[in-house]
C-alpha positions as YAML, in Angstrom:
chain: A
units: angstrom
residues:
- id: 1
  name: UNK
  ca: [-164.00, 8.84, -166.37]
- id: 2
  name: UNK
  ca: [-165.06, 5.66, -164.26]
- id: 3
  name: UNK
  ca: [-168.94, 5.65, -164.07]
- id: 4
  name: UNK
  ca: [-169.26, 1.99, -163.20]
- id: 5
  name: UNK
  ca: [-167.02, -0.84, -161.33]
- id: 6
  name: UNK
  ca: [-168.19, -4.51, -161.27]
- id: 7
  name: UNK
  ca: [-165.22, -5.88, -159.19]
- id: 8
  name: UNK
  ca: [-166.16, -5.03, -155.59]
- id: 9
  name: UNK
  ca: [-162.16, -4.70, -154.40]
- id: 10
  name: UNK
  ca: [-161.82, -1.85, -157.25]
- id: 11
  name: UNK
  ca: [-165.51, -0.36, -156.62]
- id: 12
  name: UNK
  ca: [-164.67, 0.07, -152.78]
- id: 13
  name: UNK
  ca: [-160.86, 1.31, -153.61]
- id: 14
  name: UNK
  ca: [-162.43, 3.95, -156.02]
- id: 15
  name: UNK
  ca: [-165.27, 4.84, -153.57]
- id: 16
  name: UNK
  ca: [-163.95, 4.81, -150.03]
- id: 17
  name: UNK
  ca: [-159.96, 4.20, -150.65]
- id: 18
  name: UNK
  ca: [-160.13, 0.77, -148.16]
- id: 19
  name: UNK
  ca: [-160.20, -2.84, -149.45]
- id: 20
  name: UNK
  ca: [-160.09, -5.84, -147.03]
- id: 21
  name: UNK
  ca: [-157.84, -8.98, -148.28]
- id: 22
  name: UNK
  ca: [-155.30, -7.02, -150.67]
- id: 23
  name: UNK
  ca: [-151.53, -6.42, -149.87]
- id: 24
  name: UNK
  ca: [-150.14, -2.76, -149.32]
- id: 25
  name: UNK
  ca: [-148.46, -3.20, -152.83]
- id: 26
  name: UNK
  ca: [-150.90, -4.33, -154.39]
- id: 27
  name: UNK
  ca: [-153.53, -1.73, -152.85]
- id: 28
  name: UNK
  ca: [-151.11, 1.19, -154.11]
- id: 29
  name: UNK
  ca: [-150.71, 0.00, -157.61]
- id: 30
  name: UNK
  ca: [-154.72, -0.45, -158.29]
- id: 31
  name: UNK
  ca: [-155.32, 2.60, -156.63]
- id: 32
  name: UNK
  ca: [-152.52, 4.37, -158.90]
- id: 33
  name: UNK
  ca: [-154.33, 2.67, -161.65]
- id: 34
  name: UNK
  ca: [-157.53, 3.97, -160.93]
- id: 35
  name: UNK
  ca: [-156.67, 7.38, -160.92]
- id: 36
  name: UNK
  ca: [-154.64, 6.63, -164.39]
- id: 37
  name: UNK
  ca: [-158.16, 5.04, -165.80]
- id: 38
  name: UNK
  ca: [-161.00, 7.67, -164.37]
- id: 39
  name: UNK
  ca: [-158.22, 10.45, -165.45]
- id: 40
  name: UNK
  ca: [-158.34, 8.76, -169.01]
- id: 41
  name: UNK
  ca: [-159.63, 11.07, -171.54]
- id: 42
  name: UNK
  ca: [-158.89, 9.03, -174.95]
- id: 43
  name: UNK
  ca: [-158.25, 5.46, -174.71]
- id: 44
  name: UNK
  ca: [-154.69, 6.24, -176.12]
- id: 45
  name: UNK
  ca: [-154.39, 7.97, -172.36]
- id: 46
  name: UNK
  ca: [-154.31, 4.16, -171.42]
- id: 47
  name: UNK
  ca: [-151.84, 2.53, -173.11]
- id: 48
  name: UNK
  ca: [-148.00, 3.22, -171.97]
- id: 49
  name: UNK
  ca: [-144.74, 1.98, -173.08]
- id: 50
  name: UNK
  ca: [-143.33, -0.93, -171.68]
- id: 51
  name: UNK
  ca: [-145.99, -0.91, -168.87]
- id: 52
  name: UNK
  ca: [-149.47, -1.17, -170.22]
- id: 53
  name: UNK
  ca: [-150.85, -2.98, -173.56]
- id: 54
  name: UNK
  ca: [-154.20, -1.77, -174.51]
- id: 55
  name: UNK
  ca: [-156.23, -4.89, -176.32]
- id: 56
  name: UNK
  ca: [-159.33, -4.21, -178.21]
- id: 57
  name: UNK
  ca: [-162.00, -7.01, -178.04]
- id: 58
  name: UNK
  ca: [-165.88, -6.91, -179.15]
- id: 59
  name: UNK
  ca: [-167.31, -3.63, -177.62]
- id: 60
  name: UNK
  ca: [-164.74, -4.21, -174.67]
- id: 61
  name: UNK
  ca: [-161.22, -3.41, -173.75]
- id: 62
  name: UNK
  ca: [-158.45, -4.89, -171.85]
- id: 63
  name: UNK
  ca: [-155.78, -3.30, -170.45]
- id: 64
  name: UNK
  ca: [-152.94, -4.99, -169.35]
- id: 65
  name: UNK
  ca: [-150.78, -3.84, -166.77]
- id: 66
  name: UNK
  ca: [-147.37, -5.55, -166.05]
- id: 67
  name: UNK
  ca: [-147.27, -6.99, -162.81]
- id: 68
  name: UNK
  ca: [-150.27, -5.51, -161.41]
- id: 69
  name: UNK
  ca: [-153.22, -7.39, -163.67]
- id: 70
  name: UNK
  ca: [-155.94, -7.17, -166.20]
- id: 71
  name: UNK
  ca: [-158.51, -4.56, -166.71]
- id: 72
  name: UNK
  ca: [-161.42, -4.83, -168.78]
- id: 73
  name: UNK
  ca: [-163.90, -2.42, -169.71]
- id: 74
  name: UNK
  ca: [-166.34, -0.96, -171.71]
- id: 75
  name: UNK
  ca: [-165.73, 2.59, -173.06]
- id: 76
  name: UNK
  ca: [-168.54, 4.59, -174.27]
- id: 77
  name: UNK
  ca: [-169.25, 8.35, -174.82]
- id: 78
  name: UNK
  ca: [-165.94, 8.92, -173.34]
- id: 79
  name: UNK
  ca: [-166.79, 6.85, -169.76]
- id: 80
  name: UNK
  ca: [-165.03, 3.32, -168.76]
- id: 81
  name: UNK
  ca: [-168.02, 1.13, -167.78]
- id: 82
  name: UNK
  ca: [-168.48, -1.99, -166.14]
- id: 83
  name: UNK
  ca: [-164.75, -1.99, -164.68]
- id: 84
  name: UNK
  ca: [-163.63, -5.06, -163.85]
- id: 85
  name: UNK
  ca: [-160.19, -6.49, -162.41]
- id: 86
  name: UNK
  ca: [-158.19, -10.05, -162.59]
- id: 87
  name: UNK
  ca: [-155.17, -9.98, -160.59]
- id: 88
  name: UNK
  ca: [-151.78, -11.19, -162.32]
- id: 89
  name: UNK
  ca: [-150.30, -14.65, -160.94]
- id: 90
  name: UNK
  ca: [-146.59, -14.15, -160.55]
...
């Protein structure tokens, strides 16, 4: 479960379901991803075949999604934290 989003396209895709400045592509895959993330109930949940690699780092995560970008995260007690987003150059 999402409890906390520092990147402020994500936060107000998560909250309201708008963004300003993001392509109809690219505003359907992170809002697909969201759902996949705050649905998450093991970080195993996150990491899928030939899609998304799941990186471990010091008390942080990464997950990488192929052609959409780079999440990172904290995950604690079962809750992503401090969500944040860098989108993939193509």
């Amino acid at each position: 479960m999402i409890v906390s989003i520092r990147h402020s396209v994500l936060k107000s895709l998560f909250e309201k379901g708008t963004a300003a400045g993001i392509s109809r592509e690219l505003k359907g895959f992170l809002l697909l991803w969201l759902s996949v993330i705050h649905a998450a109930k093991d970080l195993r949940d996150l990491s899928i075949k030939n899609i998304s690699i799941l990186e471990e780092g010091a008390n942080s995560y990464r997950l990488r999604v192929h052609g959409v970008g780079t999440f990172s995260f904290r995950f604690i007690d079962g809750e992503i934290r401090q969500l944040d987003y860098k989108q993939e150059l193509n």
